């Protein structure tokens, strides 16, 4: 089955800096790669997703890149703000969605 | 539209007791999923319903866990008898299409503590 590795487990940045979270997956058949943000006391919420026919996708300060050959994908957050502080999960799916272990991002004002 | 709702938000029970978690998916979502996250680990798949049928229950840890979705609406997840290692946050999610290729809508989770 699919195995998703996510790094780093914790990330602390200064407000205004960029943050990058990286994930690798094992199943070359995976074709859907969403990213979820979980705030304290809430469930994960989808923030951006990318499909295997696209190499990059951007939505305002958030971007995701996908390298299918290397089987890795990354989340990039630019101009970070304190409200970006949360736990971020990557996932990969070829029919069954599998999640990474999460990255706790802290943005210091 | 109302989101995915889960009840209770927290549950503290003793080892050997029974607990039932409930999930109400978004209306019209045929696909319903249960996940569990143990502190610091991945969000782990438990099972997937399509309407009232179990599509995939390969993630269920053992036969102490029983999930139902009678009538294809809300779902329950019963743990009987509970063990210490069952502690964690149980998430329910729903999607319009197959969640393997469609965004999942998560509830806020039930934090289960077994003492």
PDB file of C-alpha atoms in Angstrom:
ATOM      1  CA  UNK A   1       0.000   0.000   0.000  1.00  0.00           C
ATOM      2  CA  UNK A   2       0.876   3.670  -0.124  1.00  0.00           C
ATOM      3  CA  UNK A   3       3.346   5.076   2.385  1.00  0.00           C
ATOM      4  CA  UNK A   4       3.718   8.824   2.857  1.00  0.00           C
ATOM      5  CA  UNK A   5       6.678  10.390   4.647  1.00  0.00           C
ATOM      6  CA  UNK A   6       6.502  14.034   5.732  1.00  0.00           C
ATOM      7  CA  UNK A   7       9.270  16.371   6.888  1.00  0.00           C
ATOM      8  CA  UNK A   8       9.949  18.257   9.029  1.00  0.00           C
ATOM      9  CA  UNK A   9       7.764  17.277  11.973  1.00  0.00           C
ATOM     10  CA  UNK A  10       8.079  20.776  13.430  1.00  0.00           C
ATOM     11  CA  UNK A  11       8.932  24.056  11.745  1.00  0.00           C
ATOM     12  CA  UNK A  12       9.305  27.489  13.285  1.00  0.00           C
ATOM     13  CA  UNK A  13       9.653  30.600  11.143  1.00  0.00           C
ATOM     14  CA  UNK A  14       9.582  34.336  11.638  1.00  0.00           C
ATOM     15  CA  UNK A  15       6.540  36.205  10.377  1.00  0.00           C
ATOM     16  CA  UNK A  16       7.097  37.182   6.767  1.00  0.00           C
ATOM     17  CA  UNK A  17       9.495  34.334   6.024  1.00  0.00           C
ATOM     18  CA  UNK A  18       8.675  31.376   3.788  1.00  0.00           C
ATOM     19  CA  UNK A  19       7.899  27.858   4.984  1.00  0.00           C
ATOM     20  CA  UNK A  20       8.419  24.650   3.034  1.00  0.00           C
ATOM     21  CA  UNK A  21       7.068  21.217   3.935  1.00  0.00           C
ATOM     22  CA  UNK A  22       8.127  18.158   1.963  1.00  0.00           C
ATOM     23  CA  UNK A  23       6.517  14.781   1.413  1.00  0.00           C
ATOM     24  CA  UNK A  24       7.486  11.617  -0.392  1.00  0.00           C
ATOM     25  CA  UNK A  25       5.240   8.772  -1.434  1.00  0.00           C
ATOM     26  CA  UNK A  26       5.857   5.181  -2.427  1.00  0.00           C
ATOM     27  CA  UNK A  27       3.104   4.189  -4.867  1.00  0.00           C
ATOM     28  CA  UNK A  28       3.794   5.424  -8.384  1.00  0.00           C
ATOM     29  CA  UNK A  29       0.097   4.965  -9.189  1.00  0.00           C
ATOM     30  CA  UNK A  30      -0.875   7.794  -6.827  1.00  0.00           C
ATOM     31  CA  UNK A  31      -2.428  10.633  -8.773  1.00  0.00           C
ATOM     32  CA  UNK A  32      -4.039  12.991  -6.265  1.00  0.00           C
ATOM     33  CA  UNK A  33      -2.106  14.977  -3.659  1.00  0.00           C
ATOM     34  CA  UNK A  34      -4.051  17.194  -1.251  1.00  0.00           C
ATOM     35  CA  UNK A  35      -2.750  19.290   1.636  1.00  0.00           C
ATOM     36  CA  UNK A  36      -4.749  19.837   4.804  1.00  0.00           C
ATOM     37  CA  UNK A  37      -4.401  22.391   7.582  1.00  0.00           C
ATOM     38  CA  UNK A  38      -5.537  21.511  11.088  1.00  0.00           C
ATOM     39  CA  UNK A  39      -6.058  24.254  13.609  1.00  0.00           C
ATOM     40  CA  UNK A  40      -6.362  23.600  17.320  1.00  0.00           C
ATOM     41  CA  UNK A  41      -9.603  21.853  18.221  1.00  0.00           C
ATOM     42  CA  UNK A  42     -10.712  21.495  14.617  1.00  0.00           C
ATOM     43  CA  UNK A  43     -10.537  18.864  11.942  1.00  0.00           C
ATOM     44  CA  UNK A  44      -8.190  19.031   8.962  1.00  0.00           C
ATOM     45  CA  UNK A  45      -9.309  21.428   6.241  1.00  0.00           C
ATOM     46  CA  UNK A  46      -8.249  21.203   2.613  1.00  0.00           C
ATOM     47  CA  UNK A  47      -6.082  24.163   1.590  1.00  0.00           C
ATOM     48  CA  UNK A  48      -4.779  23.105  -1.806  1.00  0.00           C
ATOM     49  CA  UNK A  49      -4.517  19.989  -3.943  1.00  0.00           C
ATOM     50  CA  UNK A  50      -2.728  18.922  -7.074  1.00  0.00           C
ATOM     51  CA  UNK A  51      -3.221  16.130  -9.558  1.00  0.00           C
ATOM     52  CA  UNK A  52      -0.561  14.120 -11.320  1.00  0.00           C
ATOM     53  CA  UNK A  53      -0.969  15.840 -14.656  1.00  0.00           C
ATOM     54  CA  UNK A  54       0.193  19.143 -13.165  1.00  0.00           C
ATOM     55  CA  UNK A  55       3.640  20.052 -11.848  1.00  0.00           C
ATOM     56  CA  UNK A  56       2.765  23.143  -9.869  1.00  0.00           C
ATOM     57  CA  UNK A  57      -0.277  24.934  -8.526  1.00  0.00           C
ATOM     58  CA  UNK A  58      -0.547  28.239  -6.734  1.00  0.00           C
ATOM     59  CA  UNK A  59      -3.252  29.914  -4.693  1.00  0.00           C
ATOM     60  CA  UNK A  60      -2.258  33.306  -3.332  1.00  0.00           C
ATOM     61  CA  UNK A  61       0.487  32.687  -0.737  1.00  0.00           C
ATOM     62  CA  UNK A  62       0.296  28.907  -1.023  1.00  0.00           C
ATOM     63  CA  UNK A  63       1.866  26.782  -3.726  1.00  0.00           C
ATOM     64  CA  UNK A  64       2.371  23.069  -4.215  1.00  0.00           C
ATOM     65  CA  UNK A  65       4.917  21.385  -6.472  1.00  0.00           C
ATOM     66  CA  UNK A  66       4.916  17.787  -7.624  1.00  0.00           C
ATOM     67  CA  UNK A  67       7.785  15.715  -8.988  1.00  0.00           C
ATOM     68  CA  UNK A  68       6.307  12.416 -10.130  1.00  0.00           C
ATOM     69  CA  UNK A  69       9.628  10.989 -11.219  1.00  0.00           C
ATOM     70  CA  UNK A  70      11.124  11.444  -7.775  1.00  0.00           C
ATOM     71  CA  UNK A  71       7.773  10.797  -6.058  1.00  0.00           C
ATOM     72  CA  UNK A  72       7.861  13.852  -3.901  1.00  0.00           C
ATOM     73  CA  UNK A  73       5.705  16.944  -3.478  1.00  0.00           C
ATOM     74  CA  UNK A  74       6.056  20.075  -1.418  1.00  0.00           C
ATOM     75  CA  UNK A  75       3.974  22.831   0.122  1.00  0.00           C
ATOM     76  CA  UNK A  76       5.321  26.361   0.003  1.00  0.00           C
ATOM     77  CA  UNK A  77       3.865  29.176   2.086  1.00  0.00           C
ATOM     78  CA  UNK A  78       5.218  32.640   1.398  1.00  0.00           C
ATOM     79  CA  UNK A  79       4.953  35.762   3.562  1.00  0.00           C
ATOM     80  CA  UNK A  80       3.895  33.683   6.531  1.00  0.00           C
ATOM     81  CA  UNK A  81       1.520  35.167   9.088  1.00  0.00           C
ATOM     82  CA  UNK A  82       0.763  34.098  12.687  1.00  0.00           C
ATOM     83  CA  UNK A  83      -2.575  32.685  11.555  1.00  0.00           C
ATOM     84  CA  UNK A  84      -0.682  30.207   9.373  1.00  0.00           C
ATOM     85  CA  UNK A  85       0.378  28.468  12.601  1.00  0.00           C
ATOM     86  CA  UNK A  86      -1.229  25.012  12.556  1.00  0.00           C
ATOM     87  CA  UNK A  87      -0.499  21.362  11.802  1.00  0.00           C
ATOM     88  CA  UNK A  88      -0.226  20.621   8.091  1.00  0.00           C
ATOM     89  CA  UNK A  89      -0.787  17.180   6.580  1.00  0.00           C
ATOM     90  CA  UNK A  90       0.103  15.977   3.130  1.00  0.00           C
ATOM     91  CA  UNK A  91      -1.676  13.033   1.547  1.00  0.00           C
ATOM     92  CA  UNK A  92      -1.329  10.867  -1.522  1.00  0.00           C
ATOM     93  CA  UNK A  93      -4.012   8.781  -3.147  1.00  0.00           C
ATOM     94  CA  UNK A  94      -4.432   6.225  -5.908  1.00  0.00           C
ATOM     95  CA  UNK A  95      -7.899   5.397  -4.653  1.00  0.00           C
ATOM     96  CA  UNK A  96      -7.082   5.056  -0.971  1.00  0.00           C
ATOM     97  CA  UNK A  97      -5.893   8.279   0.612  1.00  0.00           C
ATOM     98  CA  UNK A  98      -2.895   8.009   2.932  1.00  0.00           C
ATOM     99  CA  UNK A  99      -1.609  10.830   5.098  1.00  0.00           C
ATOM    100  CA  UNK A 100       1.748  11.947   6.359  1.00  0.00           C
ATOM    101  CA  UNK A 101       2.447  12.340  10.065  1.00  0.00           C
ATOM    102  CA  UNK A 102       1.973  16.104  10.007  1.00  0.00           C
ATOM    103  CA  UNK A 103       4.135  19.201  10.402  1.00  0.00           C
ATOM    104  CA  UNK A 104       3.539  21.614  13.240  1.00  0.00           C
ATOM    105  CA  UNK A 105       4.227  25.080  11.836  1.00  0.00           C
ATOM    106  CA  UNK A 106       4.743  27.969  14.229  1.00  0.00           C
ATOM    107  CA  UNK A 107       4.954  31.494  12.853  1.00  0.00           C
ATOM    108  CA  UNK A 108       6.503  33.868  15.354  1.00  0.00           C
ATOM    109  CA  UNK A 109       5.335  37.500  15.238  1.00  0.00           C
TER     110      UNK A 109
ATOM    111  CA  UNK B   1     -24.204  23.854   4.081  1.00  0.00           C
ATOM    112  CA  UNK B   2     -23.653  22.196   7.453  1.00  0.00           C
ATOM    113  CA  UNK B   3     -20.288  20.512   7.783  1.00  0.00           C
ATOM    114  CA  UNK B   4     -19.409  17.086   9.087  1.00  0.00           C
ATOM    115  CA  UNK B   5     -20.377  16.836  12.738  1.00  0.00           C
ATOM    116  CA  UNK B   6     -19.016  14.401  15.284  1.00  0.00           C
ATOM    117  CA  UNK B   7     -20.222  13.542  18.752  1.00  0.00           C
ATOM    118  CA  UNK B   8     -18.945  13.534  21.414  1.00  0.00           C
ATOM    119  CA  UNK B   9     -16.010  15.898  21.099  1.00  0.00           C
ATOM    120  CA  UNK B  10     -14.263  14.223  24.017  1.00  0.00           C
ATOM    121  CA  UNK B  11     -14.693  10.894  25.778  1.00  0.00           C
ATOM    122  CA  UNK B  12     -12.793   9.509  28.748  1.00  0.00           C
ATOM    123  CA  UNK B  13     -13.486   5.881  29.596  1.00  0.00           C
ATOM    124  CA  UNK B  14     -11.852   3.116  31.539  1.00  0.00           C
ATOM    125  CA  UNK B  15     -10.238   0.113  29.972  1.00  0.00           C
ATOM    126  CA  UNK B  16     -12.840  -2.534  29.280  1.00  0.00           C
ATOM    127  CA  UNK B  17     -15.714  -0.103  28.830  1.00  0.00           C
ATOM    128  CA  UNK B  18     -17.625   0.555  25.625  1.00  0.00           C
ATOM    129  CA  UNK B  19     -17.761   3.801  23.681  1.00  0.00           C
ATOM    130  CA  UNK B  20     -19.783   4.733  20.612  1.00  0.00           C
ATOM    131  CA  UNK B  21     -18.757   7.606  18.383  1.00  0.00           C
ATOM    132  CA  UNK B  22     -21.160   9.222  15.967  1.00  0.00           C
ATOM    133  CA  UNK B  23     -20.615  11.017  12.692  1.00  0.00           C
ATOM    134  CA  UNK B  24     -23.101  12.976  10.615  1.00  0.00           C
ATOM    135  CA  UNK B  25     -21.678  13.582   7.137  1.00  0.00           C
ATOM    136  CA  UNK B  26     -22.547  16.434   4.838  1.00  0.00           C
ATOM    137  CA  UNK B  27     -25.966  15.814   3.354  1.00  0.00           C
ATOM    138  CA  UNK B  28     -25.710  14.116  -0.023  1.00  0.00           C
ATOM    139  CA  UNK B  29     -22.210  12.768   0.528  1.00  0.00           C
ATOM    140  CA  UNK B  30     -22.315   9.051  -0.232  1.00  0.00           C
ATOM    141  CA  UNK B  31     -18.722   8.453   0.853  1.00  0.00           C
ATOM    142  CA  UNK B  32     -17.955   8.396   4.570  1.00  0.00           C
ATOM    143  CA  UNK B  33     -14.582   7.636   6.114  1.00  0.00           C
ATOM    144  CA  UNK B  34     -13.256   7.005   9.591  1.00  0.00           C
ATOM    145  CA  UNK B  35      -9.664   7.891  10.459  1.00  0.00           C
ATOM    146  CA  UNK B  36      -7.669   7.877  13.667  1.00  0.00           C
ATOM    147  CA  UNK B  37      -4.666   9.893  14.733  1.00  0.00           C
ATOM    148  CA  UNK B  38      -2.501   8.880  17.616  1.00  0.00           C
ATOM    149  CA  UNK B  39      -0.392  11.737  19.004  1.00  0.00           C
ATOM    150  CA  UNK B  40       2.409  12.658  16.628  1.00  0.00           C
ATOM    151  CA  UNK B  41       1.569   9.987  14.083  1.00  0.00           C
ATOM    152  CA  UNK B  42      -0.153  10.019  10.713  1.00  0.00           C
ATOM    153  CA  UNK B  43      -3.891  10.234  10.202  1.00  0.00           C
ATOM    154  CA  UNK B  44      -4.538   6.551   9.739  1.00  0.00           C
ATOM    155  CA  UNK B  45      -7.341   5.144   7.616  1.00  0.00           C
ATOM    156  CA  UNK B  46      -9.849   2.880   9.362  1.00  0.00           C
ATOM    157  CA  UNK B  47     -12.676   2.302   6.911  1.00  0.00           C
ATOM    158  CA  UNK B  48     -14.741   3.650   4.055  1.00  0.00           C
ATOM    159  CA  UNK B  49     -18.511   3.491   3.492  1.00  0.00           C
ATOM    160  CA  UNK B  50     -20.271   4.084   0.222  1.00  0.00           C
ATOM    161  CA  UNK B  51     -23.813   4.760   1.280  1.00  0.00           C
ATOM    162  CA  UNK B  52     -24.581   1.958   3.741  1.00  0.00           C
ATOM    163  CA  UNK B  53     -22.022  -0.512   2.397  1.00  0.00           C
ATOM    164  CA  UNK B  54     -18.505  -1.016   3.683  1.00  0.00           C
ATOM    165  CA  UNK B  55     -16.263  -0.383   0.708  1.00  0.00           C
ATOM    166  CA  UNK B  56     -12.990  -0.921   2.528  1.00  0.00           C
ATOM    167  CA  UNK B  57     -12.452  -1.843   6.166  1.00  0.00           C
ATOM    168  CA  UNK B  58      -8.828  -2.886   5.838  1.00  0.00           C
ATOM    169  CA  UNK B  59      -7.707  -0.294   8.380  1.00  0.00           C
ATOM    170  CA  UNK B  60      -9.846  -1.508  11.264  1.00  0.00           C
ATOM    171  CA  UNK B  61      -7.414  -2.584  14.009  1.00  0.00           C
ATOM    172  CA  UNK B  62      -9.311  -5.642  15.243  1.00  0.00           C
ATOM    173  CA  UNK B  63     -12.758  -7.017  15.954  1.00  0.00           C
ATOM    174  CA  UNK B  64     -13.199  -4.760  18.972  1.00  0.00           C
ATOM    175  CA  UNK B  65     -14.101  -2.041  16.484  1.00  0.00           C
ATOM    176  CA  UNK B  66     -17.509  -2.068  14.793  1.00  0.00           C
ATOM    177  CA  UNK B  67     -18.698   0.566  12.342  1.00  0.00           C
ATOM    178  CA  UNK B  68     -22.186   0.924  10.980  1.00  0.00           C
ATOM    179  CA  UNK B  69     -23.987   3.255   8.635  1.00  0.00           C
ATOM    180  CA  UNK B  70     -27.583   2.133   8.618  1.00  0.00           C
ATOM    181  CA  UNK B  71     -29.653   3.853   5.961  1.00  0.00           C
ATOM    182  CA  UNK B  72     -26.604   5.432   4.453  1.00  0.00           C
ATOM    183  CA  UNK B  73     -26.806   8.600   6.532  1.00  0.00           C
ATOM    184  CA  UNK B  74     -24.985   8.934   9.844  1.00  0.00           C
ATOM    185  CA  UNK B  75     -22.389   6.450  11.000  1.00  0.00           C
ATOM    186  CA  UNK B  76     -21.348   5.055  14.360  1.00  0.00           C
ATOM    187  CA  UNK B  77     -18.048   3.563  15.445  1.00  0.00           C
ATOM    188  CA  UNK B  78     -18.196   1.373  18.520  1.00  0.00           C
ATOM    189  CA  UNK B  79     -15.189   0.231  20.495  1.00  0.00           C
ATOM    190  CA  UNK B  80     -15.905  -2.709  22.787  1.00  0.00           C
ATOM    191  CA  UNK B  81     -14.079  -3.410  25.025  1.00  0.00           C
ATOM    192  CA  UNK B  82     -11.768  -0.419  24.898  1.00  0.00           C
ATOM    193  CA  UNK B  83      -8.031  -0.856  25.446  1.00  0.00           C
ATOM    194  CA  UNK B  84      -5.378   1.718  26.349  1.00  0.00           C
ATOM    195  CA  UNK B  85      -3.939   1.736  22.816  1.00  0.00           C
ATOM    196  CA  UNK B  86      -7.308   2.838  21.421  1.00  0.00           C
ATOM    197  CA  UNK B  87      -6.692   6.345  22.723  1.00  0.00           C
ATOM    198  CA  UNK B  88      -6.413   8.981  20.034  1.00  0.00           C
ATOM    199  CA  UNK B  89      -8.455  11.385  17.966  1.00  0.00           C
ATOM    200  CA  UNK B  90     -11.032   9.764  15.724  1.00  0.00           C
ATOM    201  CA  UNK B  91     -11.925  11.746  12.641  1.00  0.00           C
ATOM    202  CA  UNK B  92     -14.841  11.249  10.326  1.00  0.00           C
ATOM    203  CA  UNK B  93     -14.766  12.636   6.799  1.00  0.00           C
ATOM    204  CA  UNK B  94     -17.163  12.653   3.895  1.00  0.00           C
ATOM    205  CA  UNK B  95     -16.922  13.353   0.198  1.00  0.00           C
ATOM    206  CA  UNK B  96     -19.206  13.596  -2.792  1.00  0.00           C
ATOM    207  CA  UNK B  97     -17.113  11.380  -5.005  1.00  0.00           C
ATOM    208  CA  UNK B  98     -14.653   8.707  -4.084  1.00  0.00           C
ATOM    209  CA  UNK B  99     -12.319  10.331  -1.553  1.00  0.00           C
ATOM    210  CA  UNK B 100      -9.400   8.796  -3.315  1.00  0.00           C
ATOM    211  CA  UNK B 101      -9.708  11.532  -5.910  1.00  0.00           C
ATOM    212  CA  UNK B 102     -11.976  14.072  -4.259  1.00  0.00           C
ATOM    213  CA  UNK B 103     -11.438  16.438  -1.355  1.00  0.00           C
ATOM    214  CA  UNK B 104     -12.384  15.094   2.041  1.00  0.00           C
ATOM    215  CA  UNK B 105     -14.457  17.175   4.440  1.00  0.00           C
ATOM    216  CA  UNK B 106     -13.456  16.397   8.008  1.00  0.00           C
ATOM    217  CA  UNK B 107     -15.334  16.745  11.249  1.00  0.00           C
ATOM    218  CA  UNK B 108     -13.654  18.201  14.321  1.00  0.00           C
ATOM    219  CA  UNK B 109     -12.923  14.756  15.684  1.00  0.00           C
ATOM    220  CA  UNK B 110     -13.604  12.862  18.897  1.00  0.00           C
ATOM    221  CA  UNK B 111     -10.732  12.735  21.344  1.00  0.00           C
ATOM    222  CA  UNK B 112     -10.897   9.357  23.046  1.00  0.00           C
ATOM    223  CA  UNK B 113      -8.888   8.716  26.195  1.00  0.00           C
ATOM    224  CA  UNK B 114      -8.840   5.221  27.648  1.00  0.00           C
ATOM    225  CA  UNK B 115      -7.475   5.045  31.194  1.00  0.00           C
TER     226      UNK B 115
END
